[in-house]
XYZ file of C-alpha atoms in Angstrom:
777
model
C -48.744 48.302 -1.526
C -45.868 46.663 -3.619
C -45.012 47.179 -7.221
C -47.108 44.702 -9.494
C -45.094 41.738 -10.747
C -44.437 42.361 -14.479
C -44.151 39.745 -17.375
C -40.314 40.433 -17.462
C -39.802 39.826 -13.731
C -41.686 36.477 -14.079
C -39.542 35.469 -16.969
C -36.538 36.548 -15.022
C -37.528 34.483 -12.068
C -38.475 31.305 -14.459
C -34.848 31.431 -15.971
C -33.257 32.078 -12.921
C -34.866 29.275 -11.004
C -34.117 27.082 -14.049
C -30.510 27.839 -14.198
C -30.180 27.391 -10.366
C -31.824 23.840 -10.738
C -29.402 23.133 -13.607
C -26.450 24.188 -11.744
C -27.647 22.014 -8.712
C -28.407 19.178 -10.812
C -24.983 19.614 -12.666
C -23.153 19.418 -9.439
C -24.876 16.358 -8.119
C -25.068 14.606 -11.200
C -22.286 11.856 -11.610
C -20.624 11.585 -15.013
C -22.053 8.593 -17.138
C -22.416 7.804 -20.963
C -25.398 6.301 -22.728
C -28.379 8.470 -21.485
C -31.445 6.484 -21.958
C -33.446 9.704 -22.710
C -31.306 10.224 -25.655
C -33.031 8.505 -28.519
C -29.930 9.118 -30.575
C -26.973 7.574 -28.679
C -29.295 5.148 -27.067
C -29.675 3.372 -30.404
C -25.875 2.664 -30.499
C -24.826 -0.850 -29.952
C -22.049 0.232 -27.185
C -24.944 1.458 -25.375
C -26.670 -2.024 -25.251
C -25.692 -3.616 -21.943
C -27.173 -6.970 -22.926
C -24.100 -7.123 -25.335
C -20.753 -8.779 -24.155
C -18.257 -5.614 -23.328
C -15.784 -6.618 -26.063
C -18.532 -6.256 -28.782
C -19.844 -2.870 -27.193
C -16.284 -1.518 -26.958
C -15.470 -2.577 -30.774
C -18.557 -0.606 -31.755
C -17.540 2.327 -29.908
C -13.924 2.568 -30.980
C -15.151 1.936 -34.747
C -17.140 5.202 -34.281
C -14.298 7.426 -33.085
C -12.421 9.901 -35.508
C -8.591 9.781 -35.163
C -8.613 13.116 -33.102
C -11.089 11.868 -30.774
C -9.175 8.576 -30.258
C -6.048 10.548 -29.229
C -7.804 12.637 -26.943
C -8.920 9.777 -24.799
C -5.238 8.352 -24.246
C -4.688 11.006 -21.179
C -6.055 11.017 -17.779
C -8.294 13.903 -18.308
C -10.302 12.399 -21.062
C -12.703 15.053 -22.685
C -16.477 14.227 -23.552
C -17.609 13.346 -27.092
C -20.965 15.164 -27.336
C -22.053 13.683 -30.763
C -21.745 10.043 -29.236
C -23.339 10.807 -25.766
C -19.881 9.961 -24.086
C -19.156 11.792 -20.920
C -15.900 13.185 -19.791
C -13.836 10.943 -17.606
C -11.020 11.537 -15.084
C -8.676 8.582 -14.553
C -6.784 10.023 -11.903
C -8.418 9.572 -8.306
C -6.493 8.438 -5.058
C -7.516 5.929 -2.279
C -4.729 4.729 -0.526
C -6.143 4.590 2.812
C -9.281 6.540 2.294
C -10.984 8.780 -0.314
C -7.933 11.195 -0.980
C -7.777 14.916 -1.772
C -5.076 14.314 -4.195
C -5.288 13.466 -7.759
C -7.580 15.171 -10.215
C -10.765 13.373 -9.836
C -12.167 14.094 -6.280
C -13.665 17.326 -5.191
C -14.867 17.787 -1.570
C -16.680 20.851 -2.494
C -20.268 19.615 -2.203
C -22.423 18.197 0.339
C -19.622 15.711 1.153
C -16.631 17.409 2.767
C -14.575 14.580 4.347
C -14.110 10.850 4.135
C -12.908 8.217 6.931
C -9.042 8.101 6.977
C -7.550 4.929 7.883
C -4.134 4.462 9.267
C -1.270 4.934 6.927
C -0.678 1.585 5.206
C 2.372 0.642 7.008
C 0.655 0.752 10.277
C -2.381 -1.339 8.899
C 0.110 -3.824 7.739
C 1.264 -4.355 11.111
C -1.906 -6.123 12.088
C -0.991 -8.856 9.836
C -4.890 -9.325 9.434
C -6.137 -9.747 5.727
C -9.628 -9.824 6.636
C -9.071 -6.396 8.023
C -7.329 -5.114 5.161
C -10.121 -6.401 3.168
C -12.855 -4.659 5.165
C -11.023 -1.117 4.910
C -10.558 -1.339 1.236
C -14.279 -2.431 1.063
C -15.025 0.699 2.922
C -12.924 3.008 0.834
C -14.538 1.729 -2.199
C -18.200 2.116 -1.054
C -17.399 5.727 0.189
C -15.717 6.389 -3.305
C -19.138 5.519 -4.840
C -20.931 7.540 -2.507
C -18.843 10.566 -3.619
C -19.191 9.745 -7.209
C -22.852 9.170 -6.908
C -22.974 12.813 -5.236
C -21.191 14.136 -8.286
C -18.028 14.848 -6.459
C -15.836 12.119 -8.203
C -15.311 12.289 -11.706
C -14.199 8.801 -12.120
C -14.117 5.282 -10.193
C -10.505 4.478 -10.858
C -8.390 4.717 -7.797
C -4.586 4.655 -7.974
C -3.855 2.228 -5.267
C -2.336 0.130 -3.579
C 1.313 0.950 -3.380
C 2.834 -2.672 -3.400
C 6.396 -2.006 -3.943
C 8.305 -3.740 -1.353
C 9.863 -1.532 1.465
C 13.633 -2.342 0.477
C 15.352 0.365 2.043
C 14.533 1.998 5.180
C 15.333 5.712 3.902
C 12.544 5.568 1.327
C 10.089 8.312 1.760
C 7.160 6.364 0.391
C 7.772 3.173 2.503
C 4.952 4.375 4.656
C 2.548 3.716 1.917
C 3.654 0.096 1.354
C 2.693 -3.060 3.456
C 6.193 -3.408 4.470
C 9.267 -5.391 3.127
C 8.131 -9.031 2.774
C 6.962 -9.846 -0.790
C 4.465 -12.631 0.222
C 2.747 -10.361 2.836
C 2.737 -7.360 0.520
C 1.193 -9.470 -2.239
C -1.554 -10.797 0.292
C -2.079 -7.087 1.314
C -2.501 -6.156 -2.470
C -5.093 -8.960 -3.107
C -7.217 -8.157 0.011
C -7.155 -4.539 -1.013
C -7.988 -5.061 -4.652
C -10.870 -7.526 -3.803
C -12.322 -5.200 -1.208
C -12.118 -2.103 -3.215
C -13.387 -3.774 -6.509
C -16.383 -5.283 -4.826
C -15.298 -8.845 -4.949
C -15.781 -11.364 -2.085
C -12.878 -11.821 0.669
C -12.069 -15.272 -1.035
C -12.160 -13.795 -4.598
C -14.397 -15.053 -7.449
C -17.647 -13.143 -7.010
C -17.023 -10.774 -9.834
C -17.757 -13.395 -12.454
C -19.654 -10.782 -14.568
C -16.712 -8.425 -14.361
C -18.473 -5.502 -13.051
C -16.666 -3.368 -10.531
C -17.536 -1.211 -7.441
C -14.452 0.771 -7.966
C -11.134 -0.029 -10.026
C -7.812 -0.830 -8.036
C -4.513 -0.032 -9.432
C -1.338 -1.999 -8.365
C 1.706 0.301 -8.340
C 4.452 1.110 -9.288
C 5.522 -1.571 -11.796
C 8.263 -2.270 -11.230
C 11.407 -1.817 -8.431
C 10.549 1.791 -7.693
C 11.651 2.157 -4.199
C 13.792 5.191 -4.494
C 12.391 9.110 -4.986
C 15.000 11.419 -4.137
C 18.208 10.521 -2.516
C 21.169 12.862 -2.823
C 21.675 13.285 -6.700
C 19.521 10.290 -7.359
C 15.796 10.621 -8.790
C 13.232 8.416 -9.744
C 12.701 10.012 -12.773
C 16.276 9.125 -14.040
C 17.283 6.145 -11.956
C 18.300 2.940 -13.522
C 17.819 0.239 -11.180
C 20.092 -2.649 -11.785
C 18.254 -5.680 -10.590
C 19.343 -9.382 -11.258
C 16.987 -11.625 -12.499
C 17.129 -13.538 -9.053
C 15.907 -10.695 -7.322
C 13.273 -9.871 -9.720
C 11.673 -13.312 -9.728
C 11.639 -13.702 -5.712
C 11.453 -10.088 -4.359
C 10.426 -7.573 -6.822
C 7.632 -9.414 -8.934
C 5.779 -11.558 -6.455
C 3.608 -8.826 -5.098
C 2.329 -7.739 -8.603
C 1.852 -11.371 -9.764
C -0.537 -11.769 -6.782
C -2.328 -8.705 -7.297
C -2.947 -9.633 -10.809
C -3.496 -13.402 -10.698
C -5.236 -13.695 -7.230
C -6.735 -10.205 -6.896
C -7.686 -9.804 -10.262
C -6.421 -5.910 -10.323
C -8.117 -3.806 -13.298
C -4.989 -1.723 -13.525
C -1.426 -1.497 -13.222
C 0.835 1.670 -13.123
C 4.080 1.336 -14.875
C 6.743 3.395 -12.562
C 9.165 6.273 -13.585
C 12.398 4.581 -13.147
C 14.267 2.497 -15.608
C 15.057 -1.199 -15.047
C 18.214 -2.627 -16.622
C 18.379 0.191 -18.904
C 14.662 0.365 -20.106
C 12.017 2.458 -18.879
C 9.289 0.554 -17.361
C 6.472 2.161 -19.221
C 8.484 1.105 -22.620
C 9.235 -2.306 -21.341
C 7.213 -4.710 -23.640
C 8.437 -7.677 -21.741
C 7.179 -6.234 -18.404
C 4.005 -4.967 -19.739
C 2.692 -7.291 -22.224
C 4.722 -10.397 -22.189
C 4.949 -10.769 -18.273
C 1.793 -8.804 -17.188
C -0.726 -9.735 -19.858
C 0.578 -13.203 -21.334
C 1.915 -14.781 -18.191
C -0.226 -13.516 -15.568
C -3.531 -12.951 -17.504
C -3.640 -9.286 -16.610
C -7.015 -8.047 -17.873
C -7.325 -4.298 -17.398
C -5.483 -0.711 -18.125
C -2.190 0.077 -17.852
C -1.380 3.969 -16.869
C 1.772 5.552 -16.869
C 2.798 7.449 -13.589
C 2.357 11.139 -14.381
C 4.539 12.541 -16.926
C 6.500 9.130 -17.013
C 6.035 9.244 -20.806
C 7.600 13.005 -21.100
C 10.579 12.210 -19.104
C 11.754 9.365 -21.360
C 12.540 12.467 -23.858
C 13.041 15.264 -21.339
C 15.082 13.806 -18.605
C 16.139 10.273 -19.478
C 17.401 10.663 -22.934
C 15.768 7.305 -23.809
C 13.793 8.693 -26.421
C 15.330 11.041 -29.102
C 12.016 12.584 -30.048
C 8.767 13.135 -28.265
C 7.142 10.985 -30.777
C 9.749 8.118 -29.949
C 8.429 8.131 -26.204
C 4.724 7.886 -27.302
C 5.830 5.063 -29.740
C 7.711 3.137 -27.370
C 5.024 3.037 -24.542
C 2.072 2.407 -26.798
C 3.910 -0.624 -28.266
C 4.983 -1.773 -25.067
C 1.476 -2.064 -23.637
C 0.911 0.993 -21.886
C -2.728 2.274 -22.423
C -3.318 5.915 -20.887
C -0.699 8.724 -20.151
C -0.992 10.532 -16.677
C -0.030 13.701 -18.219
C -0.618 15.244 -21.670
C 2.246 13.820 -23.940
C 0.117 11.366 -25.720
C -2.465 14.078 -26.566
C 0.350 16.491 -28.004
C 2.554 13.734 -29.874
C 0.495 10.783 -30.772
C -0.737 12.162 -34.164
C 2.521 13.180 -35.127
C 3.890 9.599 -34.145
C 1.447 8.366 -36.363
C 2.523 10.673 -39.321
C 6.033 9.629 -38.857
C 5.179 6.027 -38.854
C 6.456 5.390 -35.547
C 3.129 4.078 -34.097
C 0.160 2.267 -35.620
C -3.452 3.101 -35.246
C -3.871 -0.446 -34.034
C -1.725 0.287 -31.038
C -4.154 3.317 -30.298
C -7.229 0.965 -30.719
C -5.773 -1.723 -28.405
C -5.312 0.995 -25.603
C -8.856 2.235 -26.231
C -10.261 -1.062 -26.020
C -8.757 -1.577 -22.504
C -9.751 1.893 -21.355
C -13.374 1.683 -22.301
C -13.726 -1.904 -21.090
C -13.118 -0.519 -17.615
C -15.392 2.137 -17.798
C -18.132 -0.205 -19.009
C -17.405 -2.615 -16.101
C -17.804 0.155 -13.705
C -21.382 0.524 -15.347
C -20.655 3.940 -16.635
C -22.175 3.216 -20.111
C -25.331 1.976 -18.813
C -27.485 5.115 -18.334
C -27.904 6.846 -14.928
C -25.760 4.961 -12.570
C -27.834 6.248 -9.694
C -30.462 3.510 -11.119
C -27.971 0.753 -11.297
C -25.952 -1.517 -9.079
C -24.063 0.479 -6.444
C -26.454 3.554 -7.269
C -28.044 3.523 -3.903
C -24.819 3.925 -2.040
C -25.215 7.424 -0.642
C -23.572 9.890 1.278
C -24.626 8.431 4.760
C -21.963 5.758 3.994
C -19.233 8.390 4.033
C -17.873 8.997 7.676
C -20.405 6.409 8.922
C -19.955 4.997 12.353
C -19.118 1.536 11.157
C -16.342 3.099 8.991
C -14.828 5.366 11.668
C -14.890 2.301 14.067
C -13.043 0.361 11.650
C -10.374 3.100 11.430
C -10.226 2.885 15.178
C -9.834 -0.913 15.072
C -7.067 -0.694 12.688
C -4.988 1.792 14.735
C -5.736 -0.208 17.808
C -4.624 -3.508 16.247
C -1.661 -2.056 14.498
C 0.252 0.044 17.116
C 3.262 -1.857 18.054
C 4.621 -2.184 21.723
C 8.543 -2.117 21.379
C 9.432 -2.031 25.078
C 7.697 -2.359 28.238
C 10.249 -2.504 31.094
C 8.750 -3.752 34.752
C 5.400 -3.676 32.990
C 5.118 0.076 33.002
C 2.263 -0.035 30.780
C -0.560 -0.134 31.065
C -1.025 3.051 33.380
C -3.799 3.157 35.823
C -6.622 5.338 34.883
C -7.262 5.880 38.647
C -3.982 6.614 39.956
C -2.389 8.623 37.193
C -2.765 12.135 38.617
C -1.063 13.965 35.932
C 0.567 13.814 32.727
C 3.229 15.680 30.545
C 3.073 15.371 26.872
C 6.096 16.665 25.123
C 6.407 16.728 21.268
C 6.231 18.912 18.520
C 3.343 17.195 16.694
C 1.384 16.033 19.611
C -1.110 18.583 19.251
C -1.409 18.412 15.480
C -3.822 16.126 13.951
C -2.695 16.344 10.323
C 0.430 14.599 10.934
C -1.802 11.381 12.218
C -2.775 10.939 8.343
C 0.385 10.435 6.561
C 0.597 11.130 2.762
C -2.038 10.457 0.087
C -4.384 11.714 2.649
C -8.062 13.134 2.585
C -9.971 15.240 4.837
C -10.795 13.247 7.906
C -14.265 12.895 9.523
C -12.816 14.234 12.733
C -9.750 15.949 13.780
C -8.349 14.659 17.347
C -4.698 15.158 18.372
C -2.811 12.576 20.345
C -2.786 15.189 23.112
C -6.534 15.524 23.019
C -7.009 11.798 23.224
C -4.694 11.582 26.362
C -6.505 14.490 27.867
C -9.855 12.537 27.790
C -8.147 10.130 30.385
C -6.154 12.807 32.425
C -7.756 16.019 32.640
C -4.594 17.359 34.329
C -2.269 17.126 31.441
C 0.322 19.732 30.516
C 1.587 20.070 27.060
C 4.854 21.406 25.519
C 6.176 20.931 22.111
C 9.666 20.468 23.107
C 11.223 21.425 19.738
C 10.539 24.132 17.154
C 9.610 21.702 14.459
C 9.892 18.010 13.947
C 13.334 18.511 12.408
C 14.138 19.971 15.896
C 16.755 22.445 14.892
C 16.134 23.990 18.203
C 14.732 22.544 21.483
C 13.623 24.173 24.533
C 14.992 21.435 26.907
C 14.857 23.317 30.183
C 11.145 24.406 29.674
C 10.349 20.719 28.672
C 12.170 19.475 31.723
C 10.625 21.755 34.148
C 7.272 20.474 32.932
C 8.329 16.708 33.293
C 9.455 17.210 36.795
C 5.918 18.353 37.835
C 4.151 15.366 36.158
C 3.370 11.897 37.405
C 4.151 10.481 34.041
C 5.775 11.890 31.026
C 4.699 10.646 27.255
C 6.995 11.906 24.724
C 5.748 11.872 21.027
C 8.593 12.144 18.838
C 9.633 10.962 15.343
C 9.077 12.101 11.707
C 6.356 13.722 9.691
C 5.736 14.497 6.032
C 8.596 17.181 5.895
C 11.068 14.716 6.398
C 9.755 11.406 4.769
C 7.392 11.565 1.714
C 7.006 11.343 -2.024
C 9.969 12.911 -3.539
C 12.117 13.047 -0.469
C 13.925 10.220 0.941
C 15.893 10.450 4.088
C 19.619 10.664 4.446
C 19.881 9.271 8.157
C 18.284 6.932 10.259
C 18.292 8.393 13.715
C 15.849 10.991 15.250
C 16.063 14.274 13.625
C 17.814 17.203 15.100
C 17.958 17.512 18.869
C 15.187 15.019 19.512
C 17.611 12.547 21.179
C 19.116 15.206 23.274
C 15.762 16.343 24.321
C 14.575 12.698 25.235
C 17.629 11.910 27.346
C 17.450 15.198 29.184
C 13.872 14.658 30.167
C 14.442 11.038 30.876
C 17.210 12.226 33.386
C 14.762 14.512 35.093
C 11.538 12.785 35.115
C 10.591 11.264 38.464
C 9.332 7.875 37.052
C 10.365 6.075 33.739
C 8.926 7.930 30.589
C 6.809 6.429 27.814
C 8.307 7.295 24.351
C 5.696 7.131 21.363
C 7.294 7.084 17.892
C 5.329 8.569 14.991
C 6.997 7.592 11.729
C 6.441 5.610 8.381
C 10.063 4.301 8.069
C 12.166 2.924 10.822
C 14.389 5.212 13.090
C 17.336 3.823 15.310
C 16.375 4.385 18.749
C 18.928 2.044 20.361
C 19.600 4.728 23.037
C 15.990 4.623 24.095
C 16.041 0.693 24.042
C 18.730 0.472 26.139
C 18.098 3.390 28.458
C 16.193 2.065 31.818
C 14.554 5.331 32.497
C 12.580 5.013 29.245
C 9.911 2.252 30.595
C 8.101 1.871 27.365
C 8.486 2.388 23.616
C 5.493 2.176 21.094
C 5.257 2.760 17.343
C 2.221 4.355 16.111
C 3.133 4.802 12.394
C 0.660 7.441 11.161
C -2.464 5.995 12.780
C -5.162 7.935 11.028
C -8.183 9.599 12.369
C -8.810 6.948 15.033
C -5.222 7.050 16.111
C -5.496 9.304 19.200
C -8.228 7.295 20.792
C -6.382 4.013 20.067
C -2.981 5.330 21.575
C -4.958 6.546 24.585
C -6.894 3.065 25.073
C -3.669 1.089 24.873
C -1.899 3.519 27.415
C -4.315 3.096 29.869
C -5.170 -0.642 29.265
C -8.511 -0.451 27.447
C -6.907 -2.294 24.732
C -4.096 -4.930 24.548
C -1.493 -4.149 21.922
C -0.703 -6.663 19.322
C 0.990 -5.293 16.351
C 4.048 -6.854 14.711
C 6.635 -4.668 12.828
C 6.180 -5.312 8.929
C 9.882 -3.998 8.538
C 13.371 -4.355 9.957
C 14.560 -1.366 11.999
C 18.138 -1.094 10.954
C 21.023 0.677 13.080
C 22.339 4.064 11.811
C 25.446 2.275 10.318
C 23.077 0.885 7.686
C 23.317 4.461 6.220
C 26.678 3.549 4.843
C 24.863 1.323 2.349
C 24.109 3.068 -1.000
C 20.175 3.284 -1.581
C 20.823 2.699 -5.175
C 22.169 -0.956 -4.633
C 19.087 -2.973 -5.473
C 20.760 -6.465 -4.512
C 18.677 -8.113 -1.962
C 21.163 -11.041 -0.931
C 24.382 -10.328 1.094
C 27.815 -10.877 -0.447
C 30.156 -12.133 2.357
C 33.145 -11.699 0.271
C 32.453 -7.636 0.131
C 30.693 -7.205 3.409
C 27.485 -6.009 1.693
C 24.770 -7.164 4.289
C 21.799 -7.652 1.943
C 18.504 -6.296 2.624
C 15.149 -7.049 4.812
C 14.943 -9.789 7.305
C 15.155 -12.536 4.341
C 18.607 -11.643 3.933
C 20.148 -9.061 6.033
C 22.857 -10.323 7.970
C 23.762 -7.411 9.951
C 22.726 -5.846 13.521
C 19.234 -4.856 14.195
C 17.475 -2.392 16.576
C 13.966 -4.519 16.066
C 13.513 -7.321 13.868
C 10.593 -7.788 11.243
C 7.718 -9.515 13.077
C 8.745 -8.210 16.618
C 6.146 -6.856 18.923
C 5.019 -7.181 22.405
C 1.725 -7.507 24.395
C 0.440 -6.954 27.705
C 0.063 -10.628 28.016
C 2.349 -13.477 27.150
C 1.632 -16.245 24.412
C 3.139 -19.759 24.189
C 3.128 -21.716 20.998
C 3.652 -25.264 20.508
C 3.468 -27.599 17.200
C 0.611 -29.934 17.695
C 1.026 -31.821 14.444
C 2.781 -31.730 11.198
C 1.502 -34.484 8.859
C 4.650 -35.364 6.926
C 8.262 -33.889 7.612
C 10.086 -35.733 4.837
C 9.526 -34.586 1.296
C 10.659 -36.702 -1.707
C 10.976 -35.212 -5.113
C 12.030 -38.255 -6.846
C 13.155 -38.786 -10.524
C 13.472 -35.214 -10.931
C 16.505 -33.481 -12.385
C 18.634 -31.939 -9.497
C 20.638 -28.950 -10.292
C 24.189 -29.513 -9.133
C 26.057 -27.518 -6.744
C 28.219 -25.085 -8.830
C 31.893 -23.613 -8.292
C 30.679 -20.603 -6.198
C 28.957 -22.765 -3.766
C 25.132 -22.760 -4.886
C 22.932 -25.162 -2.987
C 21.578 -28.758 -4.650
C 18.315 -27.446 -5.823
C 15.176 -28.811 -7.743
C 13.537 -26.616 -10.355
C 9.901 -26.126 -9.572
C 9.045 -26.257 -13.390
C 10.093 -29.951 -13.325
C 7.740 -30.744 -10.608
C 4.191 -31.727 -11.774
C 1.048 -30.514 -9.940
C 0.308 -33.966 -8.654
C 3.698 -34.148 -6.893
C 3.344 -30.622 -5.465
C -0.414 -31.371 -4.125
C 1.137 -34.516 -2.312
C 4.026 -32.737 -0.798
C 1.621 -30.257 1.014
C 2.201 -30.144 4.852
C -0.727 -29.787 7.119
C 0.561 -27.892 10.132
C -1.510 -27.497 13.327
C -0.189 -25.037 16.115
C -1.045 -24.472 19.511
C -1.431 -20.934 20.855
C -2.345 -20.145 24.612
C -2.815 -16.639 26.303
C -0.684 -17.341 29.575
C -1.675 -14.176 30.976
C -4.445 -12.239 32.686
C -5.495 -10.009 29.780
C -7.522 -10.713 26.621
C -5.384 -10.018 23.428
C -5.330 -10.169 19.843
C -2.115 -10.698 17.841
C -0.870 -12.158 14.612
C 0.512 -15.728 14.607
C 3.539 -15.687 12.301
C 4.965 -19.001 10.649
C 8.441 -18.713 9.150
C 10.537 -21.221 7.374
C 14.320 -21.556 7.670
C 16.653 -23.508 5.707
C 19.742 -24.993 7.492
C 22.269 -23.508 4.843
C 23.931 -20.191 5.607
C 24.718 -19.456 1.933
C 24.172 -15.952 0.896
C 21.850 -16.891 -1.858
C 19.507 -18.905 0.468
C 17.105 -16.641 2.691
C 17.869 -16.555 6.478
C 14.317 -17.164 6.861
C 11.183 -16.529 5.018
C 7.484 -15.766 6.287
C 5.181 -18.538 4.891
C 1.897 -17.893 6.769
C 0.286 -15.539 9.231
C -3.253 -15.640 11.031
C -4.756 -13.309 13.398
C -5.642 -14.986 16.820
C -7.997 -13.460 19.473
C -7.771 -15.073 22.742
C -9.408 -14.415 26.166
C -7.174 -14.783 29.202
C -5.722 -18.041 29.872
C -7.594 -19.259 26.705
C -5.941 -21.554 24.090
C -6.787 -22.644 20.546
C -5.299 -24.388 17.536
C -4.485 -22.605 14.284
C -4.171 -24.548 11.082
C -1.602 -23.839 8.073
C -1.518 -25.416 4.867
C 2.230 -25.306 3.738
C 2.829 -25.732 0.079
C 6.397 -26.593 -0.558
C 6.113 -25.716 -4.364
C 5.297 -22.164 -3.347
C 6.575 -21.779 0.243
C 9.879 -23.691 -0.012
C 10.846 -21.818 -3.294
C 13.482 -19.205 -4.162
C 14.866 -18.037 -7.299
C 18.142 -18.972 -8.746
C 20.789 -16.743 -10.485
C 18.788 -17.358 -13.633
C 15.467 -16.172 -12.196
C 13.991 -19.925 -11.901
C 12.082 -20.977 -9.007
C 13.821 -23.807 -7.111
C 13.615 -25.828 -4.076
C 16.817 -26.634 -2.210
C 17.422 -29.885 -0.896
C 18.467 -30.486 2.746
C 16.862 -29.573 6.268
C 14.592 -26.915 6.807
C 12.816 -25.695 10.102
C 9.124 -24.416 10.550
C 9.267 -21.460 13.114
C 6.602 -20.321 15.448
C 7.700 -17.924 18.135
C 10.797 -19.670 19.867
C 9.613 -23.210 18.713
C 10.858 -24.795 15.472
C 9.914 -28.181 13.743
C 12.498 -29.878 11.329
C 11.588 -30.678 7.875
C 13.798 -32.631 5.189
C 13.637 -32.251 1.430
C 15.019 -34.967 -0.526
C 15.734 -35.025 -4.314
């Protein structure tokens, strides 16, 4: 017989089970305020969700003590038990999937992973707004699921990164949608709408409720991290009004005005002597007053502290706190506001009303997220469960993005696609070919499934031999003889070369543009020994100069795969063996090594012929290129023709025309002088015929450019004004319509930052076809 169960044992078991239940509940319960079962807090007006949010926020803020207010001004906002207000972590990341970075996300419960989409630079190369939107939708839905499971401490995700990819050496360029301001802006709009729960066209969130909150960053002109002796923490970007108006600001303007982003992040750097987070004209005058921004502004992490500790802009810590709060910043990623706001008040450097304004913006977002309406599991978005995370639909979407993003840069003698039947063996050579983590890029999470590029190819050719070729990606040592020996014995050789996060990332910019270390020597040796032309696969975020490979006849094909995410291995294999037709187009210019002579700190976009400065990005750069912006091949050929253009002469009559000046600027019309009726009447309806001339179905983006006949430095060489994704069967044709708006698409900024339309002859460009349009003043 066993021992009898005593009362003490029963009591112990009861409390133990109760404790375990508490722990279980605690770990799965998402943080929220205004618990309906709490009779005390439930009576507060700020818990009454039938009242307007501004009224609720005003009531909440009025109940806070000064110390409670101050503690809410940092990313790790503590709970306020007496008011039933939960703790909240503002810092979570979701650049291309729910990320393991930031302070808010924990993959330590039932959810261990999330769908990892391609790094943004590759997704951008699809030029597919609807795809961008659907990816952001999926990220927002998975974030809600992680939150509902109690593993996400806030629903504010600090993405997207919409700084333009100004310099090819920037380590974080991989996070951006590329170098074109209009395209980057459209990506930002699609991402924000998708993540926040809006419709693709916008306008669905009339009640202001959010699935998740998106944050457009880094505001503004931050595109240098750590280059030689220059650091993002202290770099003072000297930006002309002209470049600010038509290069650096437009993506953020679109993100706010069209996307209705609920957050902006002010960047570390200074612009023209003023730290971004202390710039009233930027945060308040421009973002809130001119663009109508409604949301919260967060500092980049420790950006407030470095104004005092690194930049010397603030003499005392309290000066940094006061400068940022007065400028319009609302929350500090870091602890500086927690430590020094009270003393700033005591020294009369800041007012309590500045704090109250910040708190109003912060609590408004938490209420818009539904986090002050009781148990979120019983509310809108409460039924989004863990089955949404790593769902088959989302993983298929990650594969679709990788497939459609990969860019075919060379395909001599139609080497690709390879035959699945006739290819008897493969040699796969490259230091990261059998590494799955490299596929993710930075700001990554834990993928649903890890598959390396090697494993993806082995699914098609069982007789596949692998050799890393180099010791590391930087390739300080190469086993050339061993790699060559393997290459000689294979039917085809696939070289997987490029970069990884040890060579380009946050806090690390590149100092050269070629392939690292001995990679080029390794490639050249293998190419000479291989029995057939080889296939070179480039894995990198920023562009690399591979002119040697472009010109080498024994390198039959080159593909750029970016960092293609968890679906990248399957996507590459499908493309190599003809199950998918590549259609991606480069979202950045690929510069030659000589561009390295240009200082990364030079923020000028336009060339200066008198000094030989070549300018930046396809819009202004006048030097040699390895590959152009918008370049990308296919396994089929497409032809284009302008079917109709409803008007080709635009008259802006009775308007003041800016005369040509001594430095040779163009005759131009100030857009602010053109009324909406004139602008609407000037709209051009363009119809383009596209035909798939080949034998293989394909999807690719149709890019519509505009070029002015003038070759003046200040006028863009050409500008992307529209893009649409086209899916055609073999021999199929279709018509694609564009609405060209001259008051938007024909504009550039003059030296004073005003938008103008230049007089003269323009050309609409699609492929190798052009159509003239003339502007008269």
